[in-house]
Every structure is written in C-alpha cells, then in structure tokens.
Amino acid sequence: IILFTDDDVTPDKNWAVDLMVPLLEGSCDAVTGQITLAENVTRPWLTSAHLWWLASSDDAKSHDGVRELIGANMGFRRSVLDRVPAFDIELGPGAMGFGDDTLFGWQLSEAGFRIAYVPSAGVIHHVDPIRLRRIEWLTASRQRGRSQAYLRYHWEHSEIRFPRARQLYYVLKLQVRRCFQQRPSLEDEGCSLWEMSYVLHSEMCKQFRLERRGSRKYERRGLRKLTPQKQPVEGVGGSSPGSGDGETMQGKVPRTLSLEGSPVTHVNGG
C-alpha cells in the first residue's frame, strides 16, 4: 500500500491506519481522506470554490460521479500501478501547477478501480497565508487554466472551438469588468470568483493553442502516456508582478509512505 500526504499538513493520530483499512479489506483500490483547512487561514470571504482550490475535501468535486483524488491525503494499492503506471510529470507543482493527482485518479477510475472516501482519515492543511493574497489566486488561475488545457487536449481529446477568439473574449471581458469594479491590491487577501474565472479561461484557451501544435500524448482516456516529449508552456517562469503572471506560489512537496502490510501509526516528514 502506498499513502500520500504533503509537507504542510498534520495527519490525525490514526490517519495511516484509517486510510489503509478499506484497502487491506479489499473494499476499494484507492482512497482519499478528509482535508480540513487550518483555523488560522479560514476567512469569512472564502467560498466553496476558494476552499476547493485550497484542497478542502468538503468542497471536493467529482468526475464522472467519482470523487477525485487529492494528493495531500490519499492512498492506493501498489497493484494499481500495473495498469496505471505513473503520474504525469508535466502536470502538478514544478510544472503546469496542478492536475497530476487529478489525472491519476481519473485514470484509476477509467481502468475500473474503485475509489473510496474515508472521512475518518483526516489531516489539517496548514496553508501558507501568503496563498490568500490576490496575486496568488491569479497565479493559481493561470496554472489551473494551463493544466485544464493539457487535460482537455491530451487526455479527454475534447476541443475548444476558436480558442484565439475565446481567449480575446475573456481578456476583454476581464479588462472591462476591472475598469468598473473595485478590487484589492495584488498583495491584499481575497480575489473575486469572476476574476479568477476569466483569467483561468483566457489562459486555458491560450495554452490549448500551444498544446494542439503537437500530437496527443494519450489515447483518449488512456492509462499510459504515448510520448515523453514536452510541449511549451507559455508564461511559466513569470513576468512582472503587476501583470499577474508571476509564478509566486510555492509547490507542495508530497510525502509518500509505502507499506507492505502491517499498519503503522507514524509518518516521517519528507
């Protein structure tokens, strides 16, 4: 059994045992547990969408009716790697920013593996308060837009019609609304959902145009990557903070625990 958590979470005392039990009993092939935002970073303005972007499991989304895996609190049987052998290294922290655990969960579901939610296996997510700043939400929006473009083109084989025109539409809509609605400074906390949405969709259209220059890297809903060649990611590396393009969010460092059978109650930090 392989368990995953992050370096910015505190697992409950029985976290590992609770997460492993359904796997050892054979009732499922992968699990994801409860993720609760630490009290010091809770804010009254945080909506369900904000909380989901901070990996709150209570606000987790489903894909094709199956709960998505979240890398901060999940696990699976080692045997699933025979069918779904790897995370996509072009997604996630240090690459496009998000989506490596998401795609892995989608692939497990596509392969027929069962994913269960185990709320008793909880962790507290100690989000760095800097991630609540507006510039960080905008950076996350761009990263999510790029990641979604990658998933749509390469794995789902779906299309975005007229991506250049759609990108222009979202950029213009964003600029017009910014002219008439007051916003916090880039360094202040908070960001409107409309601004996050417009930035995400404009970036997704831009990245989709880049991705479709090359061949698809998966068969439709494929379990294995077809080619290791990497496509260009426009904007990674950042520009000026004023443009909102700066890659200022710190990537999470996952901690993994591989267990051959007997339960453990302590996890060493990575």
PDB file of N, CA and C in Angstrom, residues 110 153-158 216 218-223 226:
ATOM      1  N   GLU A 110     -11.031   5.114 -14.809  1.00  0.00           N
ATOM      2  CA  GLU A 110     -11.176   4.622 -16.185  1.00  0.00           C
ATOM      3  C   GLU A 110     -10.772   3.157 -16.294  1.00  0.00           C
ATOM      4  N   TYR A 153      -6.975  18.539 -24.048  1.00  0.00           N
ATOM      5  CA  TYR A 153      -6.440  18.178 -25.358  1.00  0.00           C
ATOM      6  C   TYR A 153      -5.847  16.772 -25.360  1.00  0.00           C
ATOM      7  N   HIS A 154      -4.997  16.483 -24.401  1.00  0.00           N
ATOM      8  CA  HIS A 154      -4.231  15.243 -24.464  1.00  0.00           C
ATOM      9  C   HIS A 154      -4.978  14.027 -23.923  1.00  0.00           C
ATOM     10  N   TRP A 155      -5.777  14.190 -22.869  1.00  0.00           N
ATOM     11  CA  TRP A 155      -6.404  13.011 -22.270  1.00  0.00           C
ATOM     12  C   TRP A 155      -7.877  12.865 -22.644  1.00  0.00           C
ATOM     13  N   GLU A 156      -8.618  13.952 -22.570  1.00  0.00           N
ATOM     14  CA  GLU A 156     -10.041  13.864 -22.893  1.00  0.00           C
ATOM     15  C   GLU A 156     -10.303  13.929 -24.393  1.00  0.00           C
ATOM     16  N   HIS A 157      -9.329  14.428 -25.157  1.00  0.00           N
ATOM     17  CA  HIS A 157      -9.483  14.606 -26.601  1.00  0.00           C
ATOM     18  C   HIS A 157     -10.687  15.481 -26.940  1.00  0.00           C
ATOM     19  N   SER A 158     -10.945  16.456 -26.084  1.00  0.00           N
ATOM     20  CA  SER A 158     -12.022  17.411 -26.361  1.00  0.00           C
ATOM     21  C   SER A 158     -11.428  18.648 -27.020  1.00  0.00           C
ATOM     22  N   ARG A 216      -1.221  14.308 -29.738  1.00  0.00           N
ATOM     23  CA  ARG A 216      -1.759  13.998 -28.417  1.00  0.00           C
ATOM     24  C   ARG A 216      -0.867  12.985 -27.712  1.00  0.00           C
ATOM     25  N   TYR A 218      -1.805  10.989 -25.109  1.00  0.00           N
ATOM     26  CA  TYR A 218      -2.534   9.826 -24.617  1.00  0.00           C
ATOM     27  C   TYR A 218      -3.539   9.395 -25.671  1.00  0.00           C
ATOM     28  N   GLU A 219      -3.838   8.113 -25.686  1.00  0.00           N
ATOM     29  CA  GLU A 219      -5.062   7.715 -26.344  1.00  0.00           C
ATOM     30  C   GLU A 219      -6.212   8.322 -25.553  1.00  0.00           C
ATOM     31  N   ARG A 220      -7.385   8.430 -26.175  1.00  0.00           N
ATOM     32  CA  ARG A 220      -8.499   9.037 -25.463  1.00  0.00           C
ATOM     33  C   ARG A 220      -8.752   8.293 -24.159  1.00  0.00           C
ATOM     34  N   ARG A 221      -8.650   9.022 -23.027  1.00  0.00           N
ATOM     35  CA  ARG A 221      -8.814   8.466 -21.689  1.00  0.00           C
ATOM     36  C   ARG A 221      -7.832   7.315 -21.447  1.00  0.00           C
ATOM     37  N   GLY A 222      -6.639   7.470 -21.972  1.00  0.00           N
ATOM     38  CA  GLY A 222      -5.645   6.414 -21.870  1.00  0.00           C
ATOM     39  C   GLY A 222      -5.032   6.294 -20.484  1.00  0.00           C
ATOM     40  N   LEU A 223      -4.479   5.122 -20.215  1.00  0.00           N
ATOM     41  CA  LEU A 223      -3.886   4.830 -18.916  1.00  0.00           C
ATOM     42  C   LEU A 223      -2.376   5.028 -18.911  1.00  0.00           C
ATOM     43  N   LEU A 226       1.777   8.209 -24.260  1.00  0.00           N
ATOM     44  CA  LEU A 226       2.268   7.712 -25.535  1.00  0.00           C
ATOM     45  C   LEU A 226       3.663   8.218 -25.866  1.00  0.00           C
TER      46      LEU A 226
END
